[in-house]
Short mmCIF file of C-alpha atoms in Angstrom, two decimals:
data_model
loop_
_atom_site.label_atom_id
_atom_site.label_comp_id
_atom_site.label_asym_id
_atom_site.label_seq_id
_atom_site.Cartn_x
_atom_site.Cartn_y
_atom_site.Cartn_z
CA UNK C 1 0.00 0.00 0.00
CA UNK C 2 1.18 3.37 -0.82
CA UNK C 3 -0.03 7.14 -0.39
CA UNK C 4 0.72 10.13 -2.46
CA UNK C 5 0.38 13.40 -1.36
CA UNK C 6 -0.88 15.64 -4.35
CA UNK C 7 -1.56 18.26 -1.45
CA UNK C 8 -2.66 19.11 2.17
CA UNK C 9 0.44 17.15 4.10
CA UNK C 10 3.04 19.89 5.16
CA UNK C 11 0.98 23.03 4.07
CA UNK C 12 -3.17 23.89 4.87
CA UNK C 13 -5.00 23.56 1.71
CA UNK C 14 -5.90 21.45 -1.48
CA UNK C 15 -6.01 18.14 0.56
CA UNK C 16 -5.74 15.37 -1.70
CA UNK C 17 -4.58 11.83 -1.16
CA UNK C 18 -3.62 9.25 -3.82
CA UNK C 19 -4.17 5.72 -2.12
CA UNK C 20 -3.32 2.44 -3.91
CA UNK C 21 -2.86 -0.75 -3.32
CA UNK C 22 -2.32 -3.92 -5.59
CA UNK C 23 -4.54 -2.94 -8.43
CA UNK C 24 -7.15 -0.41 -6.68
CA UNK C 25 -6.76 3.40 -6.94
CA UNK C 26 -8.75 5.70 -4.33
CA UNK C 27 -8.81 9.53 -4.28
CA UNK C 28 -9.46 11.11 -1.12
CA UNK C 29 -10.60 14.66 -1.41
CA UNK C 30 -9.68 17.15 -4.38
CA UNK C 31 -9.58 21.05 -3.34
CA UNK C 32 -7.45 23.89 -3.73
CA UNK C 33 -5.22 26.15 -1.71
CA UNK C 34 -6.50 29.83 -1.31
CA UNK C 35 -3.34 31.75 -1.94
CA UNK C 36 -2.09 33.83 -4.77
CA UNK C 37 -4.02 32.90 -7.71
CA UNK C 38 -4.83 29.66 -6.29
CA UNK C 39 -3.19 26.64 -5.80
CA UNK C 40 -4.33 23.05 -7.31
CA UNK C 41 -3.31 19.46 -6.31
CA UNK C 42 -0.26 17.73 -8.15
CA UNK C 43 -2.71 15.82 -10.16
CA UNK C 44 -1.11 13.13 -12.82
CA UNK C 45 -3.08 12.98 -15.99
CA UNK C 46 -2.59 8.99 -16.14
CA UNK C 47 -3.47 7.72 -12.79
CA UNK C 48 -6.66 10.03 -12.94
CA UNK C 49 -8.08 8.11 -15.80
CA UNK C 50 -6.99 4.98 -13.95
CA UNK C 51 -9.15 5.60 -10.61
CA UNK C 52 -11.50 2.96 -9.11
CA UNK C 53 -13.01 5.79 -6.98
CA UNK C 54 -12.87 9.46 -5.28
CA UNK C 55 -14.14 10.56 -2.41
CA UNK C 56 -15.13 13.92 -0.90
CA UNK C 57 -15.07 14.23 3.31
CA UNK C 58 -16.36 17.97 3.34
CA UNK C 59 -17.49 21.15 1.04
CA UNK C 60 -15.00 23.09 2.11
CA UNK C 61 -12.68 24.49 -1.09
CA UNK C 62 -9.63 23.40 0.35
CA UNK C 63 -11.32 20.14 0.02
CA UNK C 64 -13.23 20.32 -3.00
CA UNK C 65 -12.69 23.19 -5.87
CA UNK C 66 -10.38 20.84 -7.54
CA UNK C 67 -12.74 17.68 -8.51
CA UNK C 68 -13.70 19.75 -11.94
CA UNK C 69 -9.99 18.79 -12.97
CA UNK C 70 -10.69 14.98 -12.59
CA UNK C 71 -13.15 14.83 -15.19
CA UNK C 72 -11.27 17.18 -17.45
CA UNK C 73 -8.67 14.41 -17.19
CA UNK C 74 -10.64 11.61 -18.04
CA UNK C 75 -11.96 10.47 -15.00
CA UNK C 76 -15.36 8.85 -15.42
CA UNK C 77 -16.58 7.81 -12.25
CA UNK C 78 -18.29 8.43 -8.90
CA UNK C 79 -17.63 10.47 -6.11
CA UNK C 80 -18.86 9.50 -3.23
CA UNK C 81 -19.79 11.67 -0.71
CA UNK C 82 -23.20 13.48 1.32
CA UNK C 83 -26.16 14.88 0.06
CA UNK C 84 -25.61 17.74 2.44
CA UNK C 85 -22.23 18.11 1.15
CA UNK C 86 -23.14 18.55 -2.50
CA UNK C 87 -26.23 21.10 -1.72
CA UNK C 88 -22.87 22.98 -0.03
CA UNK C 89 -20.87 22.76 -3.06
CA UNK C 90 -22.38 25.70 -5.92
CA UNK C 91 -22.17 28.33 -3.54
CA UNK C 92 -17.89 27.16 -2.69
CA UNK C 93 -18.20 27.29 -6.61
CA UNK C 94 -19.20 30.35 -7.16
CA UNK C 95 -16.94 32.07 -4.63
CA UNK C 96 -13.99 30.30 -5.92
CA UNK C 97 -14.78 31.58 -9.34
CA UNK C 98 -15.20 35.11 -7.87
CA UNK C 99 -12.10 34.56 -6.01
CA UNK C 100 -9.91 33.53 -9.08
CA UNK C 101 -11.27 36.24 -11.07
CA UNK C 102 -10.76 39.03 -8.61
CA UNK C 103 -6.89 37.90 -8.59
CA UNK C 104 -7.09 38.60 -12.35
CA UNK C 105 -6.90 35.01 -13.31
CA UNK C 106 -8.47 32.01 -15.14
CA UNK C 107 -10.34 28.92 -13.58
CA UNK C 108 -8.24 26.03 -15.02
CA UNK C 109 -11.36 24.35 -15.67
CA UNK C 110 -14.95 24.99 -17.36
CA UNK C 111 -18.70 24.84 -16.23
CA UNK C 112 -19.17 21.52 -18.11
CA UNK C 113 -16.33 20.35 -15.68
CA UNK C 114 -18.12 20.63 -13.02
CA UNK C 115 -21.79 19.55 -14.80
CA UNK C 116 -20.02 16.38 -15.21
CA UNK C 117 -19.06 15.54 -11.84
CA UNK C 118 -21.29 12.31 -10.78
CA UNK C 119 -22.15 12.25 -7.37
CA UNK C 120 -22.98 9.10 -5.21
CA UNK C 121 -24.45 9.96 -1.84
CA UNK C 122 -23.03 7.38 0.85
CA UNK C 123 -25.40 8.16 3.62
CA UNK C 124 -28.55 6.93 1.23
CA UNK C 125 -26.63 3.58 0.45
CA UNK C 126 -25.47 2.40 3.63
CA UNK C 127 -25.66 3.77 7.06
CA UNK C 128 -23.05 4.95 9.22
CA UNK C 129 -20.62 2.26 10.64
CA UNK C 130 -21.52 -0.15 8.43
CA UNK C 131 -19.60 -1.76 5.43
CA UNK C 132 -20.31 -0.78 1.18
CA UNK C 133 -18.99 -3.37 -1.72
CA UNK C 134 -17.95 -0.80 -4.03
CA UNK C 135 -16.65 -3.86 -6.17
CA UNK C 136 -14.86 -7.23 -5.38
CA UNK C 137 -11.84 -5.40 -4.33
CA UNK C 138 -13.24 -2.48 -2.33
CA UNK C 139 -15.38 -1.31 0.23
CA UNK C 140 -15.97 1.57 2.62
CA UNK C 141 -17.34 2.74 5.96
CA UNK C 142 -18.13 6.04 7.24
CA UNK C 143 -18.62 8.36 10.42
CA UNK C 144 -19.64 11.75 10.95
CA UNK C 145 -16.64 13.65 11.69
CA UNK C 146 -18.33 16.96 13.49
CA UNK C 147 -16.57 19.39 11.36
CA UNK C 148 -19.47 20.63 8.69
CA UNK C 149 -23.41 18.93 7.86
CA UNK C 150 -22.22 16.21 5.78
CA UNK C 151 -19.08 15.72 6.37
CA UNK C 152 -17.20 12.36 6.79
CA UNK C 153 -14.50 10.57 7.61
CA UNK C 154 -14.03 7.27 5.57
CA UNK C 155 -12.50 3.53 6.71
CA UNK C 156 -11.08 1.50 3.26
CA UNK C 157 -10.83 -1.72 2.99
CA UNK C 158 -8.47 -2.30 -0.33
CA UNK C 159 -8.22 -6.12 -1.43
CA UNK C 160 -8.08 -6.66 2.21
CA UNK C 161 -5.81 -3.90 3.38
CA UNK C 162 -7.32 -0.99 5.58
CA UNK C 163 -7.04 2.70 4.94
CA UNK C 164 -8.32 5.32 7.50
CA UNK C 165 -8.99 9.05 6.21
CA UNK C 166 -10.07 11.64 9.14
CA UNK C 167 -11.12 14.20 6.66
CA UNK C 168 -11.69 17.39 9.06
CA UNK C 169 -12.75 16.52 12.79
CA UNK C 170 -13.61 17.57 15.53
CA UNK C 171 -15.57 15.93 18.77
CA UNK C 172 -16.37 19.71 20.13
CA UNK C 173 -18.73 21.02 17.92
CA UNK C 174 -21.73 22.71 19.39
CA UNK C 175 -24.18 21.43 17.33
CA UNK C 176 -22.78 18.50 14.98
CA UNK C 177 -22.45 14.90 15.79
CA UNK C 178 -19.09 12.73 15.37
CA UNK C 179 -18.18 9.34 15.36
CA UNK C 180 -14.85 7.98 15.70
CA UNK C 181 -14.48 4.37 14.63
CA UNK C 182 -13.20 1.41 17.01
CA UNK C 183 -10.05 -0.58 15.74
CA UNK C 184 -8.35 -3.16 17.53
CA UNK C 185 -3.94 -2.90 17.27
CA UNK C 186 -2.98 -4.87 14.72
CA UNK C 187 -2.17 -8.23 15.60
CA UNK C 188 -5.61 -9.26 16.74
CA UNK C 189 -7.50 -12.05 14.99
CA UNK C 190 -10.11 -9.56 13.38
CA UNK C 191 -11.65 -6.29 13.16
CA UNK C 192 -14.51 -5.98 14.95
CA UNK C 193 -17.31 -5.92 12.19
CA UNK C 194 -14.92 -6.36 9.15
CA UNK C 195 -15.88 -9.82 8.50
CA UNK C 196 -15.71 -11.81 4.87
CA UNK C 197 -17.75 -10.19 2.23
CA UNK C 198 -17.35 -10.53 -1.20
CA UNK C 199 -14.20 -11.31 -1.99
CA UNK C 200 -12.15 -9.08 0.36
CA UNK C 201 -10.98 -10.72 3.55
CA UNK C 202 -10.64 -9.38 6.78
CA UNK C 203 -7.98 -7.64 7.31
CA UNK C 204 -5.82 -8.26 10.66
CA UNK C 205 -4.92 -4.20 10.91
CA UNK C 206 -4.92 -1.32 9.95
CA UNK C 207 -2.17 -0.53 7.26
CA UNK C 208 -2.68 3.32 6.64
CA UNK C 209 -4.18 6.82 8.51
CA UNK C 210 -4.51 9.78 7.26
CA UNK C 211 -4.85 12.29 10.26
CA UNK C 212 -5.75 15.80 10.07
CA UNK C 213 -3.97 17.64 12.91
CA UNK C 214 -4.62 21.69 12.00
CA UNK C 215 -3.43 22.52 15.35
CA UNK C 216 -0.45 20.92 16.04
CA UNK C 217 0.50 21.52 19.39
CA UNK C 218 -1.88 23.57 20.66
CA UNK C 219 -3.65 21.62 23.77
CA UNK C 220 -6.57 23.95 24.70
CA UNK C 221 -10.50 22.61 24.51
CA UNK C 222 -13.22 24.14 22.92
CA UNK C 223 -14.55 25.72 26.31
CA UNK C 224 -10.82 27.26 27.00
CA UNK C 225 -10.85 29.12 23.55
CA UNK C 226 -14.82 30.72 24.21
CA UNK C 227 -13.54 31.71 27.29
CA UNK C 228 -10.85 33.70 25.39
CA UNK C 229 -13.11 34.67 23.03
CA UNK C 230 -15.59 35.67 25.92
CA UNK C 231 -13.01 38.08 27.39
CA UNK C 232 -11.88 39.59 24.18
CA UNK C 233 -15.54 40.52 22.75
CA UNK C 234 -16.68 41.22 26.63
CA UNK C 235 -14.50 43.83 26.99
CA UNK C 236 -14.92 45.19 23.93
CA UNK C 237 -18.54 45.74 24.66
CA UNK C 238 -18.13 47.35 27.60
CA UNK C 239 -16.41 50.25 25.74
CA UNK C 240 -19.50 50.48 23.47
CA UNK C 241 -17.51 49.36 20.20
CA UNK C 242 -18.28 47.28 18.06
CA UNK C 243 -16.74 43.71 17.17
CA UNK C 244 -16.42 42.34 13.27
CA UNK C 245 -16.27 39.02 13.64
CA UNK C 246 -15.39 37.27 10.06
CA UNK C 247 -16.60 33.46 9.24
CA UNK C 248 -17.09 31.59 6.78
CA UNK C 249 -20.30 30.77 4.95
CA UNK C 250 -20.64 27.16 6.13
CA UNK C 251 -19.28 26.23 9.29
CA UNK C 252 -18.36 27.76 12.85
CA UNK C 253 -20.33 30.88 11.75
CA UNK C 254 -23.34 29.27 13.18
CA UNK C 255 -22.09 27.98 16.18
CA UNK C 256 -20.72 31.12 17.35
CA UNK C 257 -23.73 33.09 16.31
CA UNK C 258 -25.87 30.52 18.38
CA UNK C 259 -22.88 31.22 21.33
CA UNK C 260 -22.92 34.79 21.16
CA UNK C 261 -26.91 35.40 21.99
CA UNK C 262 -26.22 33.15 24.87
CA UNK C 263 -23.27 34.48 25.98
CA UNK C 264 -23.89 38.55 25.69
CA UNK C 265 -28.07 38.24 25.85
CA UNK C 266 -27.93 41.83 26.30
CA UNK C 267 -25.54 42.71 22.95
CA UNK C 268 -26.77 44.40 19.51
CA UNK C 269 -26.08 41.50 17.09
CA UNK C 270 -25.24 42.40 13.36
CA UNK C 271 -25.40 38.96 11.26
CA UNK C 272 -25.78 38.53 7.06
CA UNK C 273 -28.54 36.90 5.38
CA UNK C 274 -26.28 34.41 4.32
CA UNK C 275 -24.71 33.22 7.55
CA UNK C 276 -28.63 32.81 8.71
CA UNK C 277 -30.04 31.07 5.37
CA UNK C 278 -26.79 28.26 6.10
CA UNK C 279 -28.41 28.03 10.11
CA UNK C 280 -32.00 27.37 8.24
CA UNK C 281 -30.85 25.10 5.94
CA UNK C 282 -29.08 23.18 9.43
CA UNK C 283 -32.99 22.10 10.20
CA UNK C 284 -32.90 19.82 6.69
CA UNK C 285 -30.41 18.14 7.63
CA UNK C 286 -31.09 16.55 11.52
CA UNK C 287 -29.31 13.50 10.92
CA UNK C 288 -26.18 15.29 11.05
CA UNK C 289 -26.64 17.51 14.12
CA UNK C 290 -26.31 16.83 17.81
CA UNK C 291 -29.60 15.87 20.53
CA UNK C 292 -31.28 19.30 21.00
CA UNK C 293 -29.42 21.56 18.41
CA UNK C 294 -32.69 21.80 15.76
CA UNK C 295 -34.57 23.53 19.07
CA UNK C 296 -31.10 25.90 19.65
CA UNK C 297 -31.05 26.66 15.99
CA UNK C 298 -34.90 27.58 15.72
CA UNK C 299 -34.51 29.69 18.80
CA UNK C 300 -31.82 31.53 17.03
CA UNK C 301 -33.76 32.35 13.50
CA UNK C 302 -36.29 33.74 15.80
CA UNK C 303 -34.73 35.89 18.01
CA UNK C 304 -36.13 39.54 17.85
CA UNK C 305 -32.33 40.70 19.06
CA UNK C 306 -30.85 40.12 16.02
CA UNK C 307 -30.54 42.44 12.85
CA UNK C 308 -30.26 41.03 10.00
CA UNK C 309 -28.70 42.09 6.68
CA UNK C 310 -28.26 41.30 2.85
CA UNK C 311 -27.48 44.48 0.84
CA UNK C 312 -25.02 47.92 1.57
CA UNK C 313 -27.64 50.23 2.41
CA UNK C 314 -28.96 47.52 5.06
CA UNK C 315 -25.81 47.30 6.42
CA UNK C 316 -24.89 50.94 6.79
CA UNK C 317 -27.70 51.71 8.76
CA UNK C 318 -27.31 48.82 10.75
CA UNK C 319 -24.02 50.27 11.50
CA UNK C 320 -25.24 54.00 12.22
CA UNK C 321 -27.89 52.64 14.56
CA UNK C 322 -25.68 51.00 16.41
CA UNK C 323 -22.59 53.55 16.99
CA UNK C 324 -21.82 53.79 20.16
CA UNK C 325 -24.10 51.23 21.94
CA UNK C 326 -21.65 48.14 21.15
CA UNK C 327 -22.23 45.71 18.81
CA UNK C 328 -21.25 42.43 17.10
CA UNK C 329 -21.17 42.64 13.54
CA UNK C 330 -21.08 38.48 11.67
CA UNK C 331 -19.73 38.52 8.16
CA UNK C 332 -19.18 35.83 6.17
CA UNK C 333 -15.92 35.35 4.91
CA UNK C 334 -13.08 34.12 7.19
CA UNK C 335 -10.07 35.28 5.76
CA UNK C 336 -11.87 38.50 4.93
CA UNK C 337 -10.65 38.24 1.32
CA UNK C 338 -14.25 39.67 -0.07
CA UNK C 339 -15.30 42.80 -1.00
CA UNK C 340 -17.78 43.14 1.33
CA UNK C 341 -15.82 42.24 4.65
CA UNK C 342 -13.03 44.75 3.00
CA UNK C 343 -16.48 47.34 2.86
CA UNK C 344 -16.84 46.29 6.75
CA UNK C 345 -13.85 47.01 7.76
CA UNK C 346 -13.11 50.35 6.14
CA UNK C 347 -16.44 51.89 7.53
CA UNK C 348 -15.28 50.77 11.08
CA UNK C 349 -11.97 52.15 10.70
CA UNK C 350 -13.74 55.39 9.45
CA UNK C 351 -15.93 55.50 12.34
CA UNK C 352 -13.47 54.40 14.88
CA UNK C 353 -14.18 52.32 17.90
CA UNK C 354 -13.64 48.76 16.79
CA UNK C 355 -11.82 45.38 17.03
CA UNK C 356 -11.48 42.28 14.29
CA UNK C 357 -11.25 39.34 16.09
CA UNK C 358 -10.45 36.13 13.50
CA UNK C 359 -11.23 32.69 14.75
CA UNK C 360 -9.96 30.50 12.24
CA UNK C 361 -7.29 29.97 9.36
CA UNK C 362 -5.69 32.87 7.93
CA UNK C 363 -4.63 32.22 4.21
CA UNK C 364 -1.26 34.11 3.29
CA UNK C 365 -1.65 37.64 1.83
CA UNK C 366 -5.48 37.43 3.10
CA UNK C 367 -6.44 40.44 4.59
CA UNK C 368 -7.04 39.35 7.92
CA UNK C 369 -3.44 37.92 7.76
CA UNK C 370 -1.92 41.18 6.86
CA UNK C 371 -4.22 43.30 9.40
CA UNK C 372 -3.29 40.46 12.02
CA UNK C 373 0.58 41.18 11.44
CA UNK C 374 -0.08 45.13 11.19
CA UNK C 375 0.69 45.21 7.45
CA UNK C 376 -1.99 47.24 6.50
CA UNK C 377 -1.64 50.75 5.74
CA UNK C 378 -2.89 52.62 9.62
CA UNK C 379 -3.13 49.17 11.06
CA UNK C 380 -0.25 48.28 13.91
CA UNK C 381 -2.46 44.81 14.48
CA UNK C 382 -3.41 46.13 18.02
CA UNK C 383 -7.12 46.91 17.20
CA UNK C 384 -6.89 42.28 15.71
CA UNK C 385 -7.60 39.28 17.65
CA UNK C 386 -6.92 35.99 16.52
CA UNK C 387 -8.69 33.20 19.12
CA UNK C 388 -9.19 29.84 17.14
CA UNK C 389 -12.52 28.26 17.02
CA UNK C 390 -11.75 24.58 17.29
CA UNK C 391 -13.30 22.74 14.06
CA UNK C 392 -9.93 20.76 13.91
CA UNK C 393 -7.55 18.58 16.05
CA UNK C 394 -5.07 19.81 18.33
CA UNK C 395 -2.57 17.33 19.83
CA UNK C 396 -5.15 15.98 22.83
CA UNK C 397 -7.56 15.33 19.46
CA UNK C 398 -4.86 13.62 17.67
CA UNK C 399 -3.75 11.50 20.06
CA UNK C 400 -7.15 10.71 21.61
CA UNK C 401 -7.62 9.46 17.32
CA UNK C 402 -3.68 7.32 16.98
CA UNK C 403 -5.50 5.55 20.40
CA UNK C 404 -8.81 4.76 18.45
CA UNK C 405 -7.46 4.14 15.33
CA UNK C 406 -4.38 2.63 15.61
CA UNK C 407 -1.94 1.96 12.16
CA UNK C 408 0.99 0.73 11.39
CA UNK C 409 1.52 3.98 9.47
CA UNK C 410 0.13 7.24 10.24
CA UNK C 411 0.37 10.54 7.94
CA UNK C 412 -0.64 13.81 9.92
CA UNK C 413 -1.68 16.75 7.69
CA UNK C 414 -3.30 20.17 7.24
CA UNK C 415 -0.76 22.29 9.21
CA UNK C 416 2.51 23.41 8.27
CA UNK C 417 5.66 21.27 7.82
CA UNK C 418 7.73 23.06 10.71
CA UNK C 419 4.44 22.61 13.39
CA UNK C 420 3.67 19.28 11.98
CA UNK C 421 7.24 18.03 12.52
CA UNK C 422 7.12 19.46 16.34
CA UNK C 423 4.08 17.38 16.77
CA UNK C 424 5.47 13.84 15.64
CA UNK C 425 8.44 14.43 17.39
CA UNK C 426 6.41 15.39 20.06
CA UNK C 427 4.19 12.21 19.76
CA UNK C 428 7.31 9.96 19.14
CA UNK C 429 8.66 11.12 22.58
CA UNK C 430 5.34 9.86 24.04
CA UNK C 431 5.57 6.24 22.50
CA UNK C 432 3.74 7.02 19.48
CA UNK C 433 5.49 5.14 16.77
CA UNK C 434 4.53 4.89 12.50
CA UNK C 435 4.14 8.99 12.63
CA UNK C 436 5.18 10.65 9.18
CA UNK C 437 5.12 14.28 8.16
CA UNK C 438 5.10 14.69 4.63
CA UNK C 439 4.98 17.31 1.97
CA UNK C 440 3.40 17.51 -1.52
CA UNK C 441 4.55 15.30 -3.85
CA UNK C 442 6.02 13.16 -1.72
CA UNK C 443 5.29 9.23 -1.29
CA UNK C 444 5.03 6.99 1.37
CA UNK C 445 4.95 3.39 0.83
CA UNK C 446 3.71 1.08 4.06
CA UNK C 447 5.28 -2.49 4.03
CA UNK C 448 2.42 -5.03 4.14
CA UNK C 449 3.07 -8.72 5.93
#
């Protein structure tokens, strides 16, 4: 069994994993990186016609933007993913065109690209935890993974061999459920569950992981980082400013809507129409969310305290009714690489009396990157927060997952090369052993019995 990275291991961005083993070929994930121009996996021509399968964990674009460029390669089959996933996917579309174009380049694929991309919907085959025959030579279980409606993580079992993909996870999400699957260390007589079907055996381990780890090192839960977050918008509601708070579209936009009207009941609460519409659409989809979010979430898209807003003029008296009183103002667009959270922020600094505060991923040359490090023309970076969100794994995350999923080889990816290095060493120190830090392009080949 083999991996190739064709992106995500040593950098954040354009996750995609080439998987094979004997004669069976497995894509996990196809997205993009959002830097520059844009960034697109190391995709080879020849073993993209040669596929057995792909499959898609999340909607995110770092995920997903890049499947278009299968199928323009000659790739003809499924991917298999959610339904909730691929009701995600026009809108990432659509603001990954926008994105391109705005950097004064070309998509390098066309519509009919992405017309021609044949979905499969796992969730409507075969429930969670239980085994698929794909064909004689491969099957696949799933999990929700926590980290967006829809999204998965995916167990392989290649002409007997087992491959483990985390996608994006997280256990500490507000309002999504996760599962994390249940391996025994390799050298017991059997998987639990993984018994003869077709013609794939049982396998005795598990050969290959792919493990996100986002946050390397970094040790704090979910409640210590709203307690930072707490403090830092507290206070600056006591001065009567107001807070932009940038996230994306799909993801912990909702969650920390839903946290601020329980945590500042008394706070004027700014929030677009599209952040809200995402919350709504949350109610389709109940088989991905946790035991009592659907009543949090319909108390939220009723609440009288919120004002909310879908054009310029909406939002600019939004903002002039609320000088001076404090407010939080929710935009979507993380990085704040859009027009309209580079509108937001130059009517606050006009008006004076603010604070960014970023809770996730900062692409480089994104404008909350360059505000964040003061490189901004009249920004020092004293007036920006950065306090993570956690819709990833940190190192308690990872190594409550290397416990759970044991392998004899384990890649870790979506951070950095430098903080993904600290971690294995880290790990390896702590009698973790099979850890690998990668980098695109680069191969790893696991040694079967």
């Amino acid at each position: 069994m083999q991996v190739t990275v064709w992106g995500g291991a040593g950098e954040h961005g354009r996750s995609c994993y080439l998987v094979e083993h004997r004669q069976t070929r497995v894509l996990l994930d196809c997205g993009v990186k959002k830097e520059g121009t844009g960034e697109y996996p190391l995709l080879d021509e020849r073993a993209v016609s040669e596929l057995d399968a792909v499959f898609l964990s999340h909607a995110h674009e770092d995920h997903s933007m890049a499947l278009p460029l299968l199928y323009k390669m000659g790739y003809g089959g499924k991917v298999w993913t959610t339904r909730a996933t691929v009701r995600q996917l026009p809108s990432y579309f659509e603001a990954w065109r926008r994105y391109v174009t705005d950097q004064g380049a070309e998509l390098p694929y066309e519509g009919r690209h992405i017309d021609a991309i044949h979905y499969a919907f796992i969730e409507e085959v075969v429930p969670a935890g239980e085994w698929l025959a794909l064909s004689d030579k491969l099957s696949v279980c799933w999990g929700r993974s926590g980290h967006l409606p829809g999204s998965i993580w995916l167990l392989l079992n290649m002409e007997g061999s087992l491959a483990f993909f985390s996608g994006d996870y997280t256990s500490e999400s507000a309002l999504l459920a996760a599962e994390i699957p249940s391996i025994p260390n390799c050298g017991e007589a059997n998987l639990r569950g993984l018994q003869e079907y077709g013609s794939i055996h049982a396998a005795e381990c598990l050969e290959l992981s792919i493990v996100e780890a986002a946050y390397g090192m970094d040790e704090d839960s979910q409640e210590h980082k709203l307690a930072q977050l707490k403090e830092v918008v507290g206070s600056v509601l006591q001065q009567q400013e107001t807070v932009l708070l940038p996230v994306p579209t799909y993801g912990r936009g909702q969650e920390l809507l839903l946290w601020a009207l329980d945590t500042f009941p008394h706070a004027r609460i700014v929030v677009e129409r599209e952040i809200m519409d995402v919350l709504g659409q949350m109610l389709d989809w109940p088989e991905w969310l946790k035991e009592n979010a659907a009543q949090h979430i319909m108390d939220c898209l009723s609440d009288e305290r919120l004002i909310v807003v879908d054009c310029e003029s909406e939002r600019e008296q939004a903002l002039a009714d609320s000088a001076g009183v404090g407010v939080i103002v929710f935009t979507n667009d993380g990085m704040m690489q859009s027009a309209k959270c580079r509108w937001y922020y130059n009517q606050l600094r006009l008006n004076g009396g603010y604070r960014v505060v970023l809770t996730g991923h900062l692409a480089k040359g994104s404008l909350g990157q360059r505000l964040l490090n003061g490189e901004e023309p009249g920004e020092d970076g004293s007036r920006i927060h950065l306090v993570r969100y956690k819709v990833h794994q940190g190192l308690p995350d990872v190594k409550a997952m290397l416990d759970a999923v044991p392998a004899k080889q384990t890649v870790l990816v979506h951070a950095g090369k430098a903080s993904t290095d600290d971690l294995c060493r880290h790990l390896r120190n702590k009698g973790y052993e099979g850890l690998n830090s990668m980098a695109t392009g680069e191969v790893l080949v696991v040694q079967l019995k």
